[in-house]
GROMACS .gro file of C-alpha atoms in nm:
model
  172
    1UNK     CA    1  -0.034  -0.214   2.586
    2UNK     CA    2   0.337  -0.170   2.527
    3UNK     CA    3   0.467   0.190   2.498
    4UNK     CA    4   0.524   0.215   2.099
    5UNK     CA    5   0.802   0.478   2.168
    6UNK     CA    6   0.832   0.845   2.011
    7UNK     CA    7   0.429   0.895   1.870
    8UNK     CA    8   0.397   1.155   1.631
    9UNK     CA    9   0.035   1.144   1.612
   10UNK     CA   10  -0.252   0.859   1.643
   11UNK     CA   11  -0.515   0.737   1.375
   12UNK     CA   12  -0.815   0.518   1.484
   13UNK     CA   13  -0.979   0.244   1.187
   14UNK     CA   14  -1.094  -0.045   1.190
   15UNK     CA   15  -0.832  -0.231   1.044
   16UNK     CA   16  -0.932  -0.567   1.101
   17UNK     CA   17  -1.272  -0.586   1.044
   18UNK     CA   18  -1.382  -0.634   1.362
   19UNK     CA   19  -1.576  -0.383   1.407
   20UNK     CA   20  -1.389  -0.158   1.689
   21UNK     CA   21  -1.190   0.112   1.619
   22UNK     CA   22  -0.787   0.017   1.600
   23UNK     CA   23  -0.523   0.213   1.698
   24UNK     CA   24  -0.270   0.320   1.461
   25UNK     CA   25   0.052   0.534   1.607
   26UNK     CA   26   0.296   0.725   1.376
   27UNK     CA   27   0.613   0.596   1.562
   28UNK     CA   28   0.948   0.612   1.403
   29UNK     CA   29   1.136   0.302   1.342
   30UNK     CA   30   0.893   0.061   1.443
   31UNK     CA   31   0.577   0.064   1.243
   32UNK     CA   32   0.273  -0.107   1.414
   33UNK     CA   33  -0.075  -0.114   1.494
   34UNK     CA   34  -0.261  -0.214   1.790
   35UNK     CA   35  -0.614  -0.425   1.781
   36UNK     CA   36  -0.852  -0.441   2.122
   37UNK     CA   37  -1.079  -0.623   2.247
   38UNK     CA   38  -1.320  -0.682   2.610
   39UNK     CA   39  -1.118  -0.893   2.874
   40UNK     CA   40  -1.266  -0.874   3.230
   41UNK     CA   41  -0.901  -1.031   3.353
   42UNK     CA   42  -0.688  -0.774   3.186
   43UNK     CA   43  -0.594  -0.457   3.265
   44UNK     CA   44  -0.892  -0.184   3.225
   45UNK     CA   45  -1.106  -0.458   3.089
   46UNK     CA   46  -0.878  -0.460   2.760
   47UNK     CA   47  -0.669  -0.659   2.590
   48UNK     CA   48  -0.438  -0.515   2.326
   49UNK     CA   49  -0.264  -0.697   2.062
   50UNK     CA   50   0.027  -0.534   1.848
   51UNK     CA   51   0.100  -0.608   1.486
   52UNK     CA   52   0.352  -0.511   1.312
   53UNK     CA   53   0.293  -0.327   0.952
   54UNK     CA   54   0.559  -0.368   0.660
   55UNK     CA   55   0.883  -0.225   0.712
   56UNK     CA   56   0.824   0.000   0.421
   57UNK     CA   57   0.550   0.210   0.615
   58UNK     CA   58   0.702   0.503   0.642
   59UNK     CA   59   0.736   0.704   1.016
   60UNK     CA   60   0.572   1.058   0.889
   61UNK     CA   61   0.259   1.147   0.760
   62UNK     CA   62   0.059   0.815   0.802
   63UNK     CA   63  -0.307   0.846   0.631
   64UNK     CA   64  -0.576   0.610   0.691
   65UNK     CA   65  -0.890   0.587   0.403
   66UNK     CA   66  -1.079   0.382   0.134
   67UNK     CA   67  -0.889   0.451  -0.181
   68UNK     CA   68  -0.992   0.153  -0.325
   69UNK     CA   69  -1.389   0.161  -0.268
   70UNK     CA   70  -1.429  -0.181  -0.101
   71UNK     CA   71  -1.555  -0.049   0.211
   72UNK     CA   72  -1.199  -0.115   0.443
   73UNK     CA   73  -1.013   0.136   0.491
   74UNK     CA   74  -0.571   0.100   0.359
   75UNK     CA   75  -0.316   0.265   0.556
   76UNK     CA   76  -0.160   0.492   0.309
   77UNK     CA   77   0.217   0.647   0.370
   78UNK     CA   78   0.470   0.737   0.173
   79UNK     CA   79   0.875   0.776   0.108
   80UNK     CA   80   1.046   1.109   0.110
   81UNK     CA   81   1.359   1.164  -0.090
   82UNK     CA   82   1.611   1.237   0.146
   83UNK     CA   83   1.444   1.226   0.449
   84UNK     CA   84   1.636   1.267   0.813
   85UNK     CA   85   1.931   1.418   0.608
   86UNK     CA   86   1.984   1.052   0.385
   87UNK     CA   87   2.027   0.878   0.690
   88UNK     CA   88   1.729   0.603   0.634
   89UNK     CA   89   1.742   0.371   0.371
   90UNK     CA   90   1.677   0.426   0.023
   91UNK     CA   91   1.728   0.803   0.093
   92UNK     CA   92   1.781   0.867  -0.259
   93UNK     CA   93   1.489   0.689  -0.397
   94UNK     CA   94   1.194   0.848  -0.566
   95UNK     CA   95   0.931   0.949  -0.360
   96UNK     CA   96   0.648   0.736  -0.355
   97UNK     CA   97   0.298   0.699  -0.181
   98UNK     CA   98   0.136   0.381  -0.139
   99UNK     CA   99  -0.174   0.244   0.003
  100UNK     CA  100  -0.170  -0.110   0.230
  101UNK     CA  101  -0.446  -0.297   0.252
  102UNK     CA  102  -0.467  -0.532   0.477
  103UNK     CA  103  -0.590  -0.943   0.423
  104UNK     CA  104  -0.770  -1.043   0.767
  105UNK     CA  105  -0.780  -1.431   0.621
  106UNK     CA  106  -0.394  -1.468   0.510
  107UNK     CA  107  -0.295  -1.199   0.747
  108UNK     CA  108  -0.096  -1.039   0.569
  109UNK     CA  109  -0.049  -0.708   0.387
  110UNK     CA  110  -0.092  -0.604   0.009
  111UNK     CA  111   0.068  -0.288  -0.104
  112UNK     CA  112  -0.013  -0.048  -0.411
  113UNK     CA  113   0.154   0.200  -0.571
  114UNK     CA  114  -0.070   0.541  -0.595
  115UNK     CA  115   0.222   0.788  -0.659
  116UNK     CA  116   0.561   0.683  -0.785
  117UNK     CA  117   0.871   0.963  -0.864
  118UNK     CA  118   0.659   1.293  -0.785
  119UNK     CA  119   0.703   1.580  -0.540
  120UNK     CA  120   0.519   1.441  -0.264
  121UNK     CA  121   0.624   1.113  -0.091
  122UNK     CA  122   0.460   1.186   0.262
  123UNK     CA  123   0.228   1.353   0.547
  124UNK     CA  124  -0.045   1.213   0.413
  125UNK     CA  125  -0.452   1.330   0.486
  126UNK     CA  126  -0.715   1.181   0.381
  127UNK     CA  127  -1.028   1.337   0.243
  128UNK     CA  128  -1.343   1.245   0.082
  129UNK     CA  129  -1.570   1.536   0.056
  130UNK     CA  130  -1.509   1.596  -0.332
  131UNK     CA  131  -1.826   1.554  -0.534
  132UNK     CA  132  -1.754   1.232  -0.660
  133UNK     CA  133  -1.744   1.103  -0.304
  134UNK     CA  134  -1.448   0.891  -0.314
  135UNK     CA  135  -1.138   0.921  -0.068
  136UNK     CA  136  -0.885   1.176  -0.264
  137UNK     CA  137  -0.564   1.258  -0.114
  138UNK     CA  138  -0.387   1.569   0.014
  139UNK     CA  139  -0.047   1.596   0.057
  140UNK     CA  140   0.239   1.804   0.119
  141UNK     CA  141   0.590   1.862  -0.061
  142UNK     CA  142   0.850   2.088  -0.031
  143UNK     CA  143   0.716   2.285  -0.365
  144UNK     CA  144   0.405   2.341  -0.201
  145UNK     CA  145   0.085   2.128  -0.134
  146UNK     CA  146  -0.058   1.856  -0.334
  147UNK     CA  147  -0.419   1.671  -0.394
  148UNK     CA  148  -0.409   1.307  -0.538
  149UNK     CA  149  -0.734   1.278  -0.702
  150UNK     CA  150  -0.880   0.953  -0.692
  151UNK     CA  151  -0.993   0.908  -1.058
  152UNK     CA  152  -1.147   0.578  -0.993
  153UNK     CA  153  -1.485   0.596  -0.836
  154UNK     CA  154  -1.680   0.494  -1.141
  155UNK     CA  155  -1.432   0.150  -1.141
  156UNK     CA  156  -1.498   0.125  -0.776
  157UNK     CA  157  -1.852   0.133  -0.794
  158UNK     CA  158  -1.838  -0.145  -1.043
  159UNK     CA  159  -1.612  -0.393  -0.792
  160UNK     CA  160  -1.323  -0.323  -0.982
  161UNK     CA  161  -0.995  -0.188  -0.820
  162UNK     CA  162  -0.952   0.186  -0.877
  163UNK     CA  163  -0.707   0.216  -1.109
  164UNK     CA  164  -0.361   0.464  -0.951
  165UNK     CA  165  -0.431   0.797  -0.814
  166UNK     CA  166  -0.351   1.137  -1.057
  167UNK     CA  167  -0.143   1.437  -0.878
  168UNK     CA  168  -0.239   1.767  -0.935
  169UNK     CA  169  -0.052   2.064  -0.831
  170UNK     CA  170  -0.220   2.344  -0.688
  171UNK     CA  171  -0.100   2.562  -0.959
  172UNK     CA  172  -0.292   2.374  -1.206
   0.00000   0.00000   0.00000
């Protein structure tokens, strides 16, 4: 396995549907995720395989959940205004979050909007412990932190795409 560079911290899904856990590092600058599987002849008795993720995933506050109810999990990030003092690109877009599922038969990645133009664009966490059961979000901003309530469990339960996520701040 190649050394990704600067990790700010790790996630483990299963991606790909294989089955095994994948490896997903918060590295700056060069988004990826790394896939495994036995090899006697390797290294360990692994083989790892990097793939890249679009160049829109952002480099803080990865999440990793099922906000759409299909049973795979999306890689979920977001866009901070400003961020790194408006020296990345788009520094003075709105903040966003999105979700990225991916397609293991065109392999390729679909992304959806969840958050577009509010106060919280990144370091995303996952949760799904709510009593609707499905995968909410919590997020930070710099007015303070933020849940994303998935509002579409009852669509999701019906094999229908949930429809965006809500944000609620805490002072609600």
């Amino acid at each position: 396995m190649d050394t990704p560079g600067n990790i700010e911290t790790v996630l483990a899904a299963d991606l790909d549907g294989d089955g095994r856990p994948d490896i997903l590092p918060n590295v700056v600058g060069t988004p990826a995720w790394y896939s495994w599987r036995p090899d006697p002849e390797a290294d360990g008795g692994v083989r790892w395989t990097r793939h890249p993720l679009p160049g829109q995933v952002g480099s803080h506050g990865l999440g990793v959940g099922d906000v759409d109810g299909d049973g795979r999990p999306e890689v979920i990030t977001g866009k901070r205004y400003y961020a790194h003092n408006g020296k990345d690109p788009g520094a003075e877009d709105p903040r966003c979050v999105h979700a990225y599922s991916w397609d293991r038969n065109r392999g390729t990645w679909a992304r959806r909007t969840l958050a577009h133009g509010g106060p919280v664009g990144f370091g995303i966490s996952t949760k799904a412990d709510d009593i609707d059961g499905d995968v909410d979000l919590i997020c930070p901003g710099k007015s303070g932190l933020y849940l994303i309530e998935n509002l579409g469990n009852e669509a999701s339960r019906r094999g229908r795409p949930s429809p965006d996520l809500t944000p609620i701040s805490p002072n609600r």
